[in-house]
C-alpha cells in the first residue's frame, strides 16, 4: 500500500514538473497557462515530494523535491528581473492610473463601478470589457471629459480610456489577428511632462498562436513612441510567460517589486498577476496596489502612482 501511494505521488509530481520544465525548451501555446503558474506548481510539487518522503524514503522523492525547489526559485528570480528600484515615499506622484477589466456582462455592477471610478482620484482610467459603463458615461464625463473608446474611435465598447486631461493624438490599433481595436495609444501632458499611454487587452495564451502575435505587435509599436511610457491592461498571463518575458527584455520595461495578484478572484492574494502596469524609463512606478473589491468582475483592478526621473 505504501508503495502504491508513493508511486501515485511520484507520477503526479513528475507530470507537473515536466510540464513546467518544458518552458525551457519550447514556448508551446497550449502550455502557456501552466507557465504562468510556475511558482505555484513548483511549490505544490515540493509539498507532494515531502508527502511522498513521509510515505516512503526513496531517492526519487528527493530528486523531485530538488527539481521543485529549483523551479520555484528560478520563477521568483524571473519575476524579480524586471523590478525597478523603490521610489522614495516622500516623492509626490505625477499622476495616478486605474486599470480594470470589469467583465463585459457585468451590467448589474456598472453603477457601483462608475461610483468607484469617480471617487478614486485617478487622473487616467483604463477600463477593459467596458460595456457595463456605457450607460454611465454621461456622469463619468463630468469628471473625465476626455476619452477614447465606446463610440469614440471604435464602435465597440471593449476598451475605454478616460482622462481628466486632453488626450493628444489618441488612436486605436488592432493587436494580432483575432480581435479588433484592443490597443489604445495616446499621449497625455502632465504639467509639461508628456507621457505615452498604452492600454492593451490581449487574448488568452492558449488560443493558438494569437497571444504571441499580439506581443510581437506591441514589440513593434513601443519603439515608435519616444519618451516616458506606461503599458497597462489585461495580458491574460503572468510575467513568467516566455512571450511576456521577451517583451519586457526587448523593450526595457519595468514593474514594481511585487505585482498584485488579480486572477482568479477566489484565490485572492494567492492568485497570479495577469493584469499588469509596466513602465519605460524615465517613467517609474511609485506604487501599484490591488482594488480589493472586484465589483462582480473575474479580475481585480489595479491603482498605480507614477514619478518621472530627471
Coordinates of N, CA and C in Angstrom, one line a residue, residues 105-279:
X105 N -20.1 41.4 -19.3 CA -21.5 41.1 -19.0 C -21.9 41.4 -17.5
X106 N -21.1 42.3 -16.9 CA -21.2 42.7 -15.5 C -22.1 43.9 -15.4
X107 N -23.2 43.9 -16.0 CA -24.1 45.1 -16.1 C -24.7 45.5 -14.7
X108 N -24.9 44.5 -13.9 CA -25.5 44.8 -12.6 C -24.6 45.7 -11.7
X109 N -23.3 45.6 -11.9 CA -22.4 46.4 -11.1 C -21.9 47.6 -11.8
X110 N -22.4 48.0 -13.0 CA -22.0 49.1 -13.7 C -22.1 50.4 -12.9
X111 N -23.2 50.7 -12.2 CA -23.3 52.0 -11.5 C -22.3 52.0 -10.3
X112 N -22.1 50.9 -9.6 CA -21.2 50.9 -8.5 C -19.7 51.1 -9.0
X113 N -19.4 50.5 -10.1 CA -18.1 50.7 -10.7 C -17.9 52.1 -11.1
X114 N -18.9 52.7 -11.7 CA -18.8 54.2 -12.0 C -18.6 55.0 -10.8
X115 N -19.3 54.7 -9.7 CA -19.1 55.4 -8.4 C -17.7 55.3 -7.9
X116 N -17.2 54.1 -8.0 CA -15.8 53.8 -7.5 C -14.8 54.6 -8.4
X117 N -15.0 54.7 -9.7 CA -14.1 55.4 -10.6 C -14.1 56.9 -10.2
X118 N -15.3 57.4 -10.1 CA -15.4 58.9 -9.8 C -14.7 59.2 -8.4
X119 N -14.9 58.3 -7.4 CA -14.3 58.6 -6.1 C -12.8 58.2 -6.0
X120 N -12.2 57.6 -7.0 CA -10.9 57.1 -6.9 C -9.8 58.1 -6.9
X121 N -10.0 59.3 -7.5 CA -9.0 60.3 -7.6 C -8.0 60.0 -8.7
X122 N -8.2 59.0 -9.5 CA -7.3 58.7 -10.6 C -7.3 59.7 -11.7
X123 N -6.2 60.0 -12.3 CA -6.1 61.0 -13.3 C -6.5 60.4 -14.7
X124 N -6.1 59.1 -14.8 CA -6.4 58.3 -16.0 C -7.1 57.0 -15.6
X125 N -8.1 56.6 -16.4 CA -8.8 55.3 -16.0 C -8.8 54.5 -17.3
X126 N -8.3 53.3 -17.2 CA -8.4 52.3 -18.4 C -9.3 51.2 -18.0
X127 N -10.5 51.1 -18.7 CA -11.5 50.1 -18.4 C -11.5 49.1 -19.6
X128 N -11.4 47.9 -19.3 CA -11.5 46.8 -20.4 C -12.8 46.1 -20.2
X129 N -13.3 45.6 -21.4 CA -14.6 45.0 -21.4 C -15.6 46.0 -20.8
X130 N -15.6 47.2 -21.3 CA -16.2 48.3 -20.7 C -17.7 48.5 -20.9
X131 N -18.4 47.6 -21.6 CA -19.8 47.9 -22.0 C -20.7 48.1 -20.8
X132 N -20.5 47.5 -19.6 CA -21.3 47.9 -18.5 C -21.3 49.3 -18.1
X133 N -20.3 50.1 -18.5 CA -20.2 51.5 -18.2 C -20.7 52.4 -19.2
X134 N -21.2 51.8 -20.3 CA -21.7 52.7 -21.4 C -22.8 53.6 -21.0
X135 N -23.8 53.1 -20.2 CA -24.9 53.9 -19.7 C -24.5 54.9 -18.7
X136 N -23.3 54.7 -18.1 CA -22.8 55.6 -17.0 C -21.9 56.7 -17.6
X137 N -21.6 56.7 -18.9 CA -20.7 57.6 -19.5 C -21.1 59.1 -19.2
X138 N -22.3 59.5 -19.3 CA -22.6 60.9 -19.1 C -22.1 61.5 -17.7
X139 N -22.3 60.7 -16.7 CA -21.8 61.2 -15.4 C -20.3 61.0 -15.2
X140 N -19.7 60.0 -15.9 CA -18.3 59.9 -15.8 C -17.6 61.0 -16.6
X141 N -18.2 61.5 -17.6 CA -17.6 62.5 -18.4 C -17.6 63.9 -17.7
X142 N -18.3 64.0 -16.7 CA -18.3 65.2 -15.9 C -17.0 65.3 -15.1
X143 N -16.4 64.2 -14.8 CA -15.1 64.2 -14.1 C -14.0 63.9 -15.1
X144 N -14.2 63.1 -16.1 CA -13.2 62.7 -17.1 C -13.8 63.2 -18.5
X145 N -13.6 64.4 -18.9 CA -14.2 64.9 -20.1 C -13.5 64.4 -21.4
X146 N -12.3 63.8 -21.3 CA -11.6 63.3 -22.4 C -11.6 61.8 -22.4
X147 N -11.9 61.2 -23.6 CA -11.9 59.7 -23.6 C -11.8 59.2 -25.0
X148 N -11.5 57.9 -25.1 CA -11.4 57.2 -26.4 C -12.0 55.8 -26.1
X149 N -12.7 55.3 -27.1 CA -13.4 54.0 -27.0 C -14.9 54.2 -26.7
X150 N -15.6 53.1 -26.8 CA -17.1 53.2 -26.6 C -17.8 54.2 -27.4
X151 N -17.5 54.2 -28.7 CA -18.1 55.1 -29.7 C -17.2 56.1 -30.2
X152 N -16.1 56.4 -29.5 CA -15.1 57.3 -30.0 C -13.9 56.5 -30.5
X153 N -13.7 56.5 -31.8 CA -12.6 55.8 -32.4 C -12.9 54.3 -32.6
X154 N -13.9 53.8 -32.0 CA -14.4 52.4 -32.3 C -15.8 52.3 -31.9
X155 N -16.5 51.5 -32.7 CA -17.9 51.2 -32.4 C -18.1 50.4 -31.1
X156 N -17.2 49.4 -31.0 CA -17.3 48.5 -29.8 C -17.0 49.3 -28.5
X157 N -17.3 48.6 -27.4 CA -17.1 49.1 -26.1 C -16.2 48.2 -25.3
X158 N -15.1 47.8 -25.9 CA -14.2 46.8 -25.2 C -13.2 47.6 -24.4
X159 N -12.5 48.6 -25.0 CA -11.5 49.4 -24.3 C -12.0 50.8 -24.2
X160 N -12.0 51.3 -23.0 CA -12.4 52.7 -22.7 C -11.3 53.4 -21.8
X161 N -10.8 54.5 -22.3 CA -9.8 55.2 -21.6 C -10.3 56.6 -21.3
X162 N -10.4 56.9 -20.0 CA -10.9 58.2 -19.5 C -9.8 59.0 -19.0
X163 N -9.8 60.3 -19.2 CA -8.7 61.2 -18.7 C -9.3 62.5 -18.3
X164 N -8.7 63.1 -17.2 CA -9.0 64.4 -16.8 C -8.3 65.5 -17.7
X165 N -7.3 65.1 -18.4 CA -6.5 66.0 -19.3 C -6.7 65.5 -20.7
X166 N -6.5 66.4 -21.6 CA -6.6 66.1 -23.1 C -5.8 64.9 -23.5
X167 N -6.3 64.1 -24.3 CA -5.6 63.0 -25.0 C -5.0 63.5 -26.3
X168 N -3.7 63.5 -26.4 CA -3.0 64.0 -27.5 C -2.9 62.9 -28.6
X169 N -3.4 63.1 -29.8 CA -3.3 62.2 -30.9 C -3.8 60.8 -30.4
X170 N -4.9 60.7 -29.9 CA -5.4 59.3 -29.5 C -5.7 58.5 -30.7
X171 N -5.3 57.2 -30.7 CA -5.6 56.3 -31.8 C -5.8 54.9 -31.3
X172 N -6.4 54.1 -32.1 CA -6.7 52.7 -31.8 C -6.1 51.8 -32.8
X173 N -5.5 50.7 -32.3 CA -4.8 49.7 -33.1 C -5.4 48.4 -32.9
X174 N -5.2 47.5 -33.9 CA -5.5 46.1 -33.7 C -4.3 45.4 -33.1
X175 N -4.5 44.4 -32.3 CA -3.4 43.5 -31.9 C -3.6 42.1 -32.4
X176 N -2.6 41.6 -33.1 CA -2.7 40.3 -33.6 C -3.8 40.1 -34.7
X177 N -4.3 38.9 -34.8 CA -5.3 38.6 -35.9 C -6.7 38.3 -35.4
X178 N -6.8 38.1 -34.1 CA -8.1 37.5 -33.6 C -9.1 38.6 -33.3
X179 N -8.8 39.6 -32.5 CA -9.7 40.6 -32.0 C -9.3 42.0 -32.6
X180 N -10.3 42.9 -32.8 CA -10.0 44.2 -33.3 C -10.1 45.2 -32.2
X181 N -9.3 46.3 -32.4 CA -9.4 47.5 -31.6 C -9.1 47.2 -30.1
X182 N -8.1 46.5 -29.8 CA -7.8 46.1 -28.4 C -6.5 46.8 -27.9
X183 N -6.1 47.9 -28.6 CA -5.0 48.7 -28.1 C -5.3 50.1 -28.4
X184 N -5.2 51.0 -27.3 CA -5.4 52.4 -27.5 C -4.0 53.0 -27.2
X185 N -3.7 54.0 -28.0 CA -2.4 54.8 -27.8 C -2.7 56.2 -27.8
X186 N -2.2 56.9 -26.8 CA -2.4 58.3 -26.6 C -1.2 58.9 -25.9
X187 N -1.1 60.2 -25.9 CA -0.2 61.0 -25.1 C -0.9 62.0 -24.2
X188 N -0.5 62.0 -23.0 CA -1.1 62.9 -22.0 C -0.1 63.8 -21.4
X189 N -0.4 65.1 -21.3 CA 0.6 66.1 -20.8 C 0.2 66.4 -19.3
X190 N 1.2 66.1 -18.5 CA 1.0 66.3 -17.0 C 2.0 67.4 -16.6
X191 N 1.4 68.7 -16.7 CA 2.2 69.8 -16.2 C 3.5 69.9 -17.0
X192 N 3.5 69.8 -18.3 CA 4.7 69.9 -19.1 C 5.4 68.6 -19.4
X193 N 5.1 67.5 -18.7 CA 5.7 66.3 -18.9 C 4.7 65.4 -19.7
X194 N 5.1 65.0 -21.0 CA 4.3 64.2 -21.8 C 4.6 62.7 -21.5
X195 N 3.5 62.0 -21.4 CA 3.6 60.5 -21.1 C 2.8 59.8 -22.2
X196 N 3.5 58.8 -22.8 CA 2.8 57.9 -23.7 C 2.0 56.9 -22.9
X197 N 0.8 56.7 -23.3 CA -0.1 55.8 -22.5 C -0.7 54.7 -23.5
X198 N -0.4 53.5 -23.2 CA -0.9 52.4 -24.0 C -1.8 51.5 -23.1
X199 N -3.0 51.3 -23.5 CA -4.0 50.3 -22.8 C -4.2 49.2 -23.8
X200 N -3.9 48.0 -23.3 CA -4.0 46.8 -24.1 C -4.8 45.7 -23.5
X201 N -5.5 44.9 -24.3 CA -6.2 43.8 -23.9 C -5.9 42.6 -24.8
X202 N -5.1 41.7 -24.2 CA -4.6 40.5 -25.0 C -5.4 39.3 -24.9
X203 N -5.3 38.4 -25.9 CA -6.0 37.2 -25.9 C -5.5 36.2 -24.9
X204 N -6.3 35.3 -24.5 CA -5.9 34.2 -23.6 C -4.7 33.4 -24.3
X205 N -3.7 33.0 -23.6 CA -2.5 32.5 -24.2 C -2.7 31.1 -24.8
X206 N -3.7 30.4 -24.5 CA -3.9 29.1 -25.1 C -4.8 29.1 -26.3
X207 N -5.1 30.3 -26.9 CA -5.8 30.5 -28.1 C -4.9 30.4 -29.3
X208 N -4.4 29.3 -29.6 CA -3.5 29.1 -30.7 C -2.3 30.0 -30.5
X209 N -1.7 30.6 -31.6 CA -0.5 31.5 -31.5 C -0.9 32.9 -31.4
X210 N -2.1 33.3 -31.2 CA -2.6 34.7 -31.2 C -1.9 35.5 -30.2
X211 N -1.7 35.0 -29.0 CA -1.1 35.8 -27.9 C 0.3 36.2 -28.3
X212 N 1.1 35.3 -28.8 CA 2.4 35.6 -29.2 C 2.5 36.7 -30.3
X213 N 1.5 36.6 -31.3 CA 1.4 37.6 -32.3 C 1.1 39.0 -31.8
X214 N 0.3 39.0 -30.8 CA -0.1 40.3 -30.1 C 1.1 40.9 -29.4
X215 N 1.9 40.1 -28.8 CA 3.1 40.5 -28.1 C 4.1 41.1 -29.2
X216 N 4.2 40.4 -30.3 CA 5.1 40.9 -31.4 C 4.6 42.3 -31.9
X217 N 3.3 42.5 -32.0 CA 2.8 43.8 -32.4 C 3.2 44.8 -31.4
X218 N 3.1 44.5 -30.1 CA 3.5 45.5 -29.1 C 5.0 45.8 -29.2
X219 N 5.8 44.8 -29.4 CA 7.2 45.0 -29.5 C 7.6 45.8 -30.7
X220 N 6.7 45.9 -31.7 CA 7.0 46.8 -32.9 C 6.5 48.2 -32.6
X221 N 5.4 48.3 -31.9 CA 4.7 49.6 -31.7 C 5.5 50.5 -30.6
X222 N 5.9 49.8 -29.5 CA 6.5 50.6 -28.4 C 7.8 51.4 -28.8
X223 N 8.7 50.8 -29.6 CA 9.9 51.6 -30.0 C 9.5 52.8 -30.9
X224 N 8.4 52.8 -31.5 CA 8.0 54.0 -32.3 C 7.6 55.2 -31.5
X225 N 7.4 55.0 -30.2 CA 7.0 56.1 -29.2 C 8.2 56.5 -28.4
X226 N 8.6 57.7 -28.5 CA 9.7 58.2 -27.7 C 9.3 58.8 -26.4
X227 N 10.1 58.7 -25.4 CA 9.9 59.3 -24.1 C 9.2 58.4 -23.1
X228 N 8.8 58.9 -22.0 CA 8.3 58.0 -20.9 C 7.0 57.3 -21.4
X229 N 6.9 56.1 -21.0 CA 5.8 55.3 -21.5 C 5.2 54.4 -20.4
X230 N 3.9 54.2 -20.4 CA 3.2 53.2 -19.5 C 2.4 52.3 -20.4
X231 N 2.5 51.0 -20.1 CA 1.7 50.0 -20.8 C 0.9 49.3 -19.7
X232 N -0.4 49.4 -19.8 CA -1.3 48.8 -18.8 C -2.4 48.0 -19.5
X233 N -2.9 47.0 -18.8 CA -4.0 46.2 -19.3 C -4.0 44.8 -18.8
X234 N -4.9 44.0 -19.5 CA -5.1 42.6 -19.2 C -4.3 41.8 -20.2
X235 N -3.3 41.1 -19.7 CA -2.4 40.3 -20.6 C -2.9 38.9 -20.6
X236 N -3.8 38.5 -19.7 CA -4.3 37.1 -19.6 C -3.2 36.1 -19.3
X237 N -2.0 36.6 -18.8 CA -0.9 35.7 -18.5 C 0.0 36.5 -17.6
X238 N 0.8 35.8 -16.8 CA 1.7 36.4 -15.8 C 3.0 36.8 -16.5
X239 N 3.8 37.5 -15.7 CA 5.1 38.0 -16.2 C 6.0 36.8 -16.5
X240 N 5.7 35.6 -16.0 CA 6.5 34.4 -16.2 C 6.4 33.8 -17.6
X241 N 5.3 34.2 -18.3 CA 5.1 33.6 -19.6 C 6.3 34.0 -20.5
X242 N 6.8 33.1 -21.3 CA 8.0 33.4 -22.1 C 7.8 34.6 -23.1
X243 N 6.6 34.8 -23.7 CA 6.5 35.9 -24.6 C 6.4 37.2 -23.9
X244 N 5.9 37.2 -22.7 CA 5.9 38.5 -21.9 C 7.3 38.8 -21.4
X245 N 8.1 37.8 -21.1 CA 9.5 38.0 -20.7 C 10.2 38.6 -21.9
X246 N 10.0 38.1 -23.1 CA 10.6 38.7 -24.2 C 10.3 40.1 -24.4
X247 N 9.0 40.5 -24.2 CA 8.5 41.9 -24.4 C 9.2 42.7 -23.4
X248 N 9.3 42.3 -22.1 CA 9.9 43.1 -21.1 C 11.4 43.3 -21.4
X249 N 12.1 42.3 -21.8 CA 13.5 42.4 -22.0 C 13.8 43.3 -23.2
X250 N 13.1 43.0 -24.3 CA 13.4 43.7 -25.6 C 13.0 45.2 -25.5
X251 N 12.0 45.5 -24.7 CA 11.6 46.9 -24.6 C 12.0 47.7 -23.4
X252 N 12.8 47.0 -22.5 CA 13.3 47.7 -21.4 C 12.2 48.1 -20.4
X253 N 11.2 47.3 -20.2 CA 10.1 47.6 -19.3 C 10.3 47.2 -17.9
X254 N 9.7 47.9 -17.0 CA 9.9 47.6 -15.6 C 8.6 47.5 -14.8
X255 N 8.6 47.0 -13.6 CA 7.4 46.9 -12.8 C 7.8 47.1 -11.3
X256 N 6.8 46.9 -10.4 CA 7.0 47.0 -9.0 C 7.6 45.7 -8.4
X257 N 8.0 45.8 -7.2 CA 8.7 44.6 -6.6 C 7.8 43.4 -6.4
X258 N 6.5 43.7 -6.2 CA 5.6 42.5 -6.1 C 4.3 42.9 -6.7
X259 N 4.1 42.4 -8.0 CA 2.9 42.7 -8.7 C 1.7 42.1 -7.9
X260 N 0.6 42.9 -7.7 CA -0.6 42.3 -7.1 C -1.3 41.2 -7.9
X261 N -1.7 40.2 -7.2 CA -2.4 39.1 -7.9 C -3.8 39.6 -8.3
X262 N -4.2 39.4 -9.5 CA -5.5 39.9 -10.0 C -6.5 38.8 -10.4
X263 N -6.0 37.6 -10.5 CA -6.9 36.5 -11.0 C -6.4 35.1 -10.5
X264 N -7.2 34.2 -10.2 CA -8.7 34.3 -10.1 C -9.1 35.0 -8.8
X265 N -10.3 35.6 -8.9 CA -10.8 36.4 -7.7 C -10.8 35.5 -6.5
X266 N -11.3 34.3 -6.6 CA -11.4 33.4 -5.4 C -10.1 33.1 -4.7
X267 N -9.0 33.2 -5.5 CA -7.7 32.9 -4.9 C -7.1 34.0 -4.1
X268 N -7.7 35.2 -4.3 CA -7.2 36.4 -3.5 C -5.7 36.6 -3.8
X269 N -4.9 36.8 -2.7 CA -3.5 37.1 -2.8 C -2.7 35.9 -3.3
X270 N -3.3 34.7 -3.3 CA -2.6 33.5 -3.8 C -2.8 33.3 -5.3
X271 N -3.5 34.2 -6.0 CA -3.7 34.1 -7.4 C -2.4 34.6 -8.1
X272 N -2.6 34.9 -9.4 CA -1.4 35.3 -10.2 C -1.8 36.7 -10.8
X273 N -0.7 37.5 -11.1 CA -0.9 38.8 -11.7 C -1.0 38.6 -13.2
X274 N -2.2 38.7 -13.8 CA -2.4 38.7 -15.3 C -2.8 40.0 -15.8
X275 N -3.1 41.0 -14.9 CA -3.3 42.4 -15.3 C -2.0 43.1 -14.8
X276 N -1.5 43.9 -15.7 CA -0.1 44.5 -15.5 C -0.1 46.0 -15.7
X277 N 0.8 46.6 -15.1 CA 1.2 48.0 -15.3 C 2.7 48.0 -15.4
X278 N 3.2 48.3 -16.7 CA 4.6 48.3 -16.9 C 5.0 49.8 -17.3
X279 N 6.3 50.1 -17.0 CA 6.8 51.4 -17.4 C 8.1 51.3 -18.1

